[in-house]
Structures are given as structure tokens and as C-alpha cells.
Amino acid sequence: MLGRARGLATTHVMMMMKGICRVALVMGMVAFSAASAEAVQVKGSWDDAGHEVRVVNNYQSPVRVYVQDVNGRMHLIGRVARGQFKVLEVSAEIADMDDVRLKVYPNEPVWSLVGNTTGIKTKELSLQEGDAVTMWLETDLTQSMIEVQQG
């Protein structure tokens, strides 16, 4: 009886090893058949295509970040998930329109508990070439900090 149990255990282990080898073989085939990725041009505050807005979202929900131009039009520049850091970009076309204002609103539907929360806005900013704005959003949006780094 003991010999038979030992034989079944050995058979079971051998079957598991065959399965593991098959999985490893398939994973290797997938890895070697994957196409190589192309390099993407990195944009930074040194690039004259726009200005960086760095957002650290410690707020309780995702947020939408807008830039308001001198004519009062709002332009959505991105959404940032809760607990995430994201670099957004204000196009040079908008930033060159004299003073702009950044606005942040919770990205929640109206019927949610925070859906009617008012957002925050900066004073009017005159962004120059190479400037970057960093926003640290806190759980209480009114306690958030905004820093303009001159380039």
C-alpha cells in the first residue's frame, strides 16, 4: 500500500513538472516573438512645445485639470487618478495668450457624495518658456499647494 501511494505521488509530481515545462516553453516563445517597441520622444520643460503641469493627487477621488485662457475658455489638459502622479502639458498656443489660470475639479458624477465639491483655481499665471507648475492636491482641496518653477 505504501509503495502504491509513493508511486502515485511520483506520477503526480511528474505531471506537474511536465505542465510547468510546457508553461515555461510557451512563455519563452511569447517573449521571443514579441515585437520590439519603438522609442518615443520624451517631452520636458525644456521643450518649447508647451509647459509642464505636474500633479500629485492625494485627493479622495480622481480629478480633472483645466487651463483657462485669457478669453475665459476652459481647456481640459488631463485627468489624474486618486493617489497618482501625472505630468500634463499646457500647449504653447494657450500659454502664450498672456495670463492663464489652472483649475482642478473632482472627477465625480453630480449624484456622488463629492460630486458637487467646488474645485480650486490658481491666480492668473504668466508662464514663460521653460516654466513648470507643480500641484500637490490634498484630501481637503483648499489645503493644496501650487508651486511655479521658473525655467
PDB file of C-alpha atoms in Angstrom:
ATOM      1  CA  MET A   1       0.000   0.000   0.000  1.00  0.00           C
ATOM      2  CA  LEU A   2       2.794   2.401   0.885  1.00  0.00           C
ATOM      3  CA  GLY A   3       4.580   1.624  -2.380  1.00  0.00           C
ATOM      4  CA  ARG A   4       1.450   2.364  -4.386  1.00  0.00           C
ATOM      5  CA  ALA A   5       0.943   5.757  -2.626  1.00  0.00           C
ATOM      6  CA  ARG A   6       4.572   6.605  -3.267  1.00  0.00           C
ATOM      7  CA  GLY A   7       4.134   5.708  -6.947  1.00  0.00           C
ATOM      8  CA  LEU A   8       1.006   7.900  -7.266  1.00  0.00           C
ATOM      9  CA  ALA A   9       2.822  10.811  -5.639  1.00  0.00           C
ATOM     10  CA  THR A  10       5.734  10.402  -8.034  1.00  0.00           C
ATOM     11  CA  THR A  11       3.347  10.296 -11.011  1.00  0.00           C
ATOM     12  CA  HIS A  12       1.588  13.431  -9.760  1.00  0.00           C
ATOM     13  CA  VAL A  13       4.903  15.285  -9.368  1.00  0.00           C
ATOM     14  CA  MET A  14       5.993  14.229 -12.859  1.00  0.00           C
ATOM     15  CA  MET A  15       2.729  15.525 -14.357  1.00  0.00           C
ATOM     16  CA  MET A  16       3.187  18.845 -12.555  1.00  0.00           C
ATOM     17  CA  MET A  17       6.742  19.136 -13.855  1.00  0.00           C
ATOM     18  CA  LYS A  18       5.566  18.483 -17.426  1.00  0.00           C
ATOM     19  CA  GLY A  19       2.935  21.207 -17.007  1.00  0.00           C
ATOM     20  CA  ILE A  20       5.491  23.663 -15.652  1.00  0.00           C
ATOM     21  CA  CYS A  21       7.847  22.900 -18.534  1.00  0.00           C
ATOM     22  CA  ARG A  22       5.055  23.485 -21.050  1.00  0.00           C
ATOM     23  CA  VAL A  23       4.162  26.823 -19.452  1.00  0.00           C
ATOM     24  CA  ALA A  24       7.822  27.885 -19.454  1.00  0.00           C
ATOM     25  CA  LEU A  25       8.169  26.862 -23.096  1.00  0.00           C
ATOM     26  CA  VAL A  26       5.074  28.844 -24.123  1.00  0.00           C
ATOM     27  CA  MET A  27       6.213  31.896 -22.122  1.00  0.00           C
ATOM     28  CA  GLY A  28       9.613  31.754 -23.806  1.00  0.00           C
ATOM     29  CA  MET A  29       8.014  31.553 -27.233  1.00  0.00           C
ATOM     30  CA  VAL A  30       5.800  34.537 -26.446  1.00  0.00           C
ATOM     31  CA  ALA A  31       8.726  36.568 -25.116  1.00  0.00           C
ATOM     32  CA  PHE A  32      10.885  35.955 -28.175  1.00  0.00           C
ATOM     33  CA  SER A  33       8.078  36.566 -30.647  1.00  0.00           C
ATOM     34  CA  ALA A  34       7.124  39.964 -29.176  1.00  0.00           C
ATOM     35  CA  ALA A  35       7.830  42.886 -31.483  1.00  0.00           C
ATOM     36  CA  SER A  36      10.337  45.419 -30.272  1.00  0.00           C
ATOM     37  CA  ALA A  37       8.882  48.729 -29.150  1.00  0.00           C
ATOM     38  CA  GLU A  38       9.835  51.951 -30.861  1.00  0.00           C
ATOM     39  CA  ALA A  39      11.380  54.764 -28.870  1.00  0.00           C
ATOM     40  CA  VAL A  40       9.111  57.678 -28.085  1.00  0.00           C
ATOM     41  CA  GLN A  41      10.373  61.234 -27.958  1.00  0.00           C
ATOM     42  CA  VAL A  42      10.356  62.499 -24.387  1.00  0.00           C
ATOM     43  CA  LYS A  43       8.998  65.969 -23.773  1.00  0.00           C
ATOM     44  CA  GLY A  44      10.049  68.005 -20.802  1.00  0.00           C
ATOM     45  CA  SER A  45      10.077  71.560 -19.539  1.00  0.00           C
ATOM     46  CA  TRP A  46      12.998  72.224 -21.924  1.00  0.00           C
ATOM     47  CA  ASP A  47      10.746  71.536 -24.927  1.00  0.00           C
ATOM     48  CA  ASP A  48       9.158  74.682 -26.365  1.00  0.00           C
ATOM     49  CA  ALA A  49       6.022  72.755 -27.377  1.00  0.00           C
ATOM     50  CA  GLY A  50       4.329  73.615 -24.077  1.00  0.00           C
ATOM     51  CA  HIS A  51       4.580  73.921 -20.317  1.00  0.00           C
ATOM     52  CA  GLU A  52       4.513  71.087 -17.789  1.00  0.00           C
ATOM     53  CA  VAL A  53       1.876  70.813 -15.097  1.00  0.00           C
ATOM     54  CA  ARG A  54       2.887  68.151 -12.584  1.00  0.00           C
ATOM     55  CA  VAL A  55       0.012  66.894 -10.443  1.00  0.00           C
ATOM     56  CA  VAL A  56       0.313  64.779  -7.283  1.00  0.00           C
ATOM     57  CA  ASN A  57      -3.250  63.719  -6.438  1.00  0.00           C
ATOM     58  CA  ASN A  58      -3.754  62.929  -2.747  1.00  0.00           C
ATOM     59  CA  TYR A  59      -7.437  63.868  -3.018  1.00  0.00           C
ATOM     60  CA  GLN A  60     -10.109  61.252  -2.286  1.00  0.00           C
ATOM     61  CA  SER A  61     -11.135  60.811  -5.933  1.00  0.00           C
ATOM     62  CA  PRO A  62      -9.798  61.347  -9.457  1.00  0.00           C
ATOM     63  CA  VAL A  63      -9.549  64.975 -10.593  1.00  0.00           C
ATOM     64  CA  ARG A  64      -9.835  66.871 -13.878  1.00  0.00           C
ATOM     65  CA  VAL A  65      -7.276  69.583 -14.584  1.00  0.00           C
ATOM     66  CA  TYR A  66      -8.207  72.530 -16.804  1.00  0.00           C
ATOM     67  CA  VAL A  67      -6.397  75.595 -18.049  1.00  0.00           C
ATOM     68  CA  GLN A  68      -8.483  78.732 -18.535  1.00  0.00           C
ATOM     69  CA  ASP A  69      -7.215  81.066 -21.227  1.00  0.00           C
ATOM     70  CA  VAL A  70      -7.412  84.863 -21.251  1.00  0.00           C
ATOM     71  CA  ASN A  71     -10.789  84.685 -23.055  1.00  0.00           C
ATOM     72  CA  GLY A  72     -12.301  82.579 -20.256  1.00  0.00           C
ATOM     73  CA  ARG A  73     -12.422  79.334 -22.261  1.00  0.00           C
ATOM     74  CA  MET A  74     -11.646  76.153 -20.334  1.00  0.00           C
ATOM     75  CA  HIS A  75      -9.328  73.556 -21.896  1.00  0.00           C
ATOM     76  CA  LEU A  76      -9.137  70.081 -20.328  1.00  0.00           C
ATOM     77  CA  ILE A  77      -5.477  69.085 -20.126  1.00  0.00           C
ATOM     78  CA  GLY A  78      -5.975  65.787 -18.328  1.00  0.00           C
ATOM     79  CA  ARG A  79      -7.331  63.588 -15.587  1.00  0.00           C
ATOM     80  CA  VAL A  80      -5.314  62.270 -12.658  1.00  0.00           C
ATOM     81  CA  ALA A  81      -6.366  59.163 -10.725  1.00  0.00           C
ATOM     82  CA  ARG A  82      -6.512  59.126  -6.930  1.00  0.00           C
ATOM     83  CA  GLY A  83      -3.076  58.574  -5.376  1.00  0.00           C
ATOM     84  CA  GLN A  84      -1.263  59.061  -8.693  1.00  0.00           C
ATOM     85  CA  PHE A  85       1.345  61.450 -10.100  1.00  0.00           C
ATOM     86  CA  LYS A  86       0.964  62.669 -13.659  1.00  0.00           C
ATOM     87  CA  VAL A  87       2.724  65.187 -15.887  1.00  0.00           C
ATOM     88  CA  LEU A  88       0.271  67.140 -18.047  1.00  0.00           C
ATOM     89  CA  GLU A  89       1.103  69.703 -20.688  1.00  0.00           C
ATOM     90  CA  VAL A  90      -0.324  73.129 -21.463  1.00  0.00           C
ATOM     91  CA  SER A  91       0.195  73.811 -25.143  1.00  0.00           C
ATOM     92  CA  ALA A  92       2.380  76.776 -26.038  1.00  0.00           C
ATOM     93  CA  GLU A  93      -0.528  78.205 -28.036  1.00  0.00           C
ATOM     94  CA  ILE A  94      -2.643  78.535 -24.876  1.00  0.00           C
ATOM     95  CA  ALA A  95       0.200  79.525 -22.543  1.00  0.00           C
ATOM     96  CA  ASP A  96       1.290  82.334 -24.889  1.00  0.00           C
ATOM     97  CA  MET A  97      -2.131  84.032 -24.589  1.00  0.00           C
ATOM     98  CA  ASP A  98      -0.915  86.235 -21.715  1.00  0.00           C
ATOM     99  CA  ASP A  99      -2.203  85.115 -18.330  1.00  0.00           C
ATOM    100  CA  VAL A 100      -3.760  81.692 -17.816  1.00  0.00           C
ATOM    101  CA  ARG A 101      -5.362  80.108 -14.787  1.00  0.00           C
ATOM    102  CA  LEU A 102      -5.236  76.445 -13.737  1.00  0.00           C
ATOM    103  CA  LYS A 103      -8.383  74.869 -12.282  1.00  0.00           C
ATOM    104  CA  VAL A 104      -8.876  71.466 -10.641  1.00  0.00           C
ATOM    105  CA  TYR A 105     -12.232  69.754 -10.083  1.00  0.00           C
ATOM    106  CA  PRO A 106     -13.155  66.326  -8.669  1.00  0.00           C
ATOM    107  CA  ASN A 107     -13.930  63.869 -11.469  1.00  0.00           C
ATOM    108  CA  GLU A 108     -17.127  62.550  -9.893  1.00  0.00           C
ATOM    109  CA  PRO A 109     -20.734  62.460 -11.114  1.00  0.00           C
ATOM    110  CA  VAL A 110     -23.101  65.049  -9.643  1.00  0.00           C
ATOM    111  CA  TRP A 111     -25.037  62.448  -7.627  1.00  0.00           C
ATOM    112  CA  SER A 112     -21.945  61.207  -5.760  1.00  0.00           C
ATOM    113  CA  LEU A 113     -21.056  62.462  -2.290  1.00  0.00           C
ATOM    114  CA  VAL A 114     -18.242  64.659  -3.624  1.00  0.00           C
ATOM    115  CA  GLY A 115     -19.850  65.448  -6.983  1.00  0.00           C
ATOM    116  CA  ASN A 116     -20.819  68.994  -6.078  1.00  0.00           C
ATOM    117  CA  THR A 117     -17.496  69.828  -4.412  1.00  0.00           C
ATOM    118  CA  THR A 118     -16.106  73.073  -5.695  1.00  0.00           C
ATOM    119  CA  GLY A 119     -12.705  72.887  -7.245  1.00  0.00           C
ATOM    120  CA  ILE A 120      -9.673  75.075  -6.755  1.00  0.00           C
ATOM    121  CA  LYS A 121      -8.003  77.567  -9.062  1.00  0.00           C
ATOM    122  CA  THR A 122      -4.717  79.399  -9.242  1.00  0.00           C
ATOM    123  CA  LYS A 123      -4.205  83.106  -9.578  1.00  0.00           C
ATOM    124  CA  GLU A 124      -3.503  84.233 -13.106  1.00  0.00           C
ATOM    125  CA  LEU A 125      -0.146  82.866 -14.225  1.00  0.00           C
ATOM    126  CA  SER A 126       2.080  84.324 -16.881  1.00  0.00           C
ATOM    127  CA  LEU A 127       4.034  81.244 -17.952  1.00  0.00           C
ATOM    128  CA  GLN A 128       7.370  81.861 -19.628  1.00  0.00           C
ATOM    129  CA  GLU A 129       9.384  79.395 -21.690  1.00  0.00           C
ATOM    130  CA  GLY A 130      10.673  76.567 -19.510  1.00  0.00           C
ATOM    131  CA  ASP A 131       8.317  77.226 -16.586  1.00  0.00           C
ATOM    132  CA  ALA A 132       6.661  74.283 -14.865  1.00  0.00           C
ATOM    133  CA  VAL A 133       3.816  74.156 -12.357  1.00  0.00           C
ATOM    134  CA  THR A 134       3.656  71.515  -9.617  1.00  0.00           C
ATOM    135  CA  MET A 135       0.351  70.910  -7.815  1.00  0.00           C
ATOM    136  CA  TRP A 136       0.101  68.854  -4.616  1.00  0.00           C
ATOM    137  CA  LEU A 137      -3.593  68.123  -4.126  1.00  0.00           C
ATOM    138  CA  GLU A 138      -4.591  67.298  -0.554  1.00  0.00           C
ATOM    139  CA  THR A 139      -7.618  65.482   0.895  1.00  0.00           C
ATOM    140  CA  ASP A 140      -9.078  68.925   1.559  1.00  0.00           C
ATOM    141  CA  LEU A 141      -8.634  70.619  -1.822  1.00  0.00           C
ATOM    142  CA  THR A 142      -8.455  74.057  -0.203  1.00  0.00           C
ATOM    143  CA  GLN A 143      -5.229  72.977   1.577  1.00  0.00           C
ATOM    144  CA  SER A 144      -3.483  72.067  -1.690  1.00  0.00           C
ATOM    145  CA  MET A 145      -0.150  73.659  -2.634  1.00  0.00           C
ATOM    146  CA  ILE A 146       0.863  75.004  -6.019  1.00  0.00           C
ATOM    147  CA  GLU A 147       4.426  75.883  -6.976  1.00  0.00           C
ATOM    148  CA  VAL A 148       5.608  77.621 -10.139  1.00  0.00           C
ATOM    149  CA  GLN A 149       9.176  76.737 -11.080  1.00  0.00           C
ATOM    150  CA  GLN A 150      10.759  79.260 -13.376  1.00  0.00           C
ATOM    151  CA  GLY A 151      12.722  77.665 -16.145  1.00  0.00           C
TER     152      GLY A 151
END
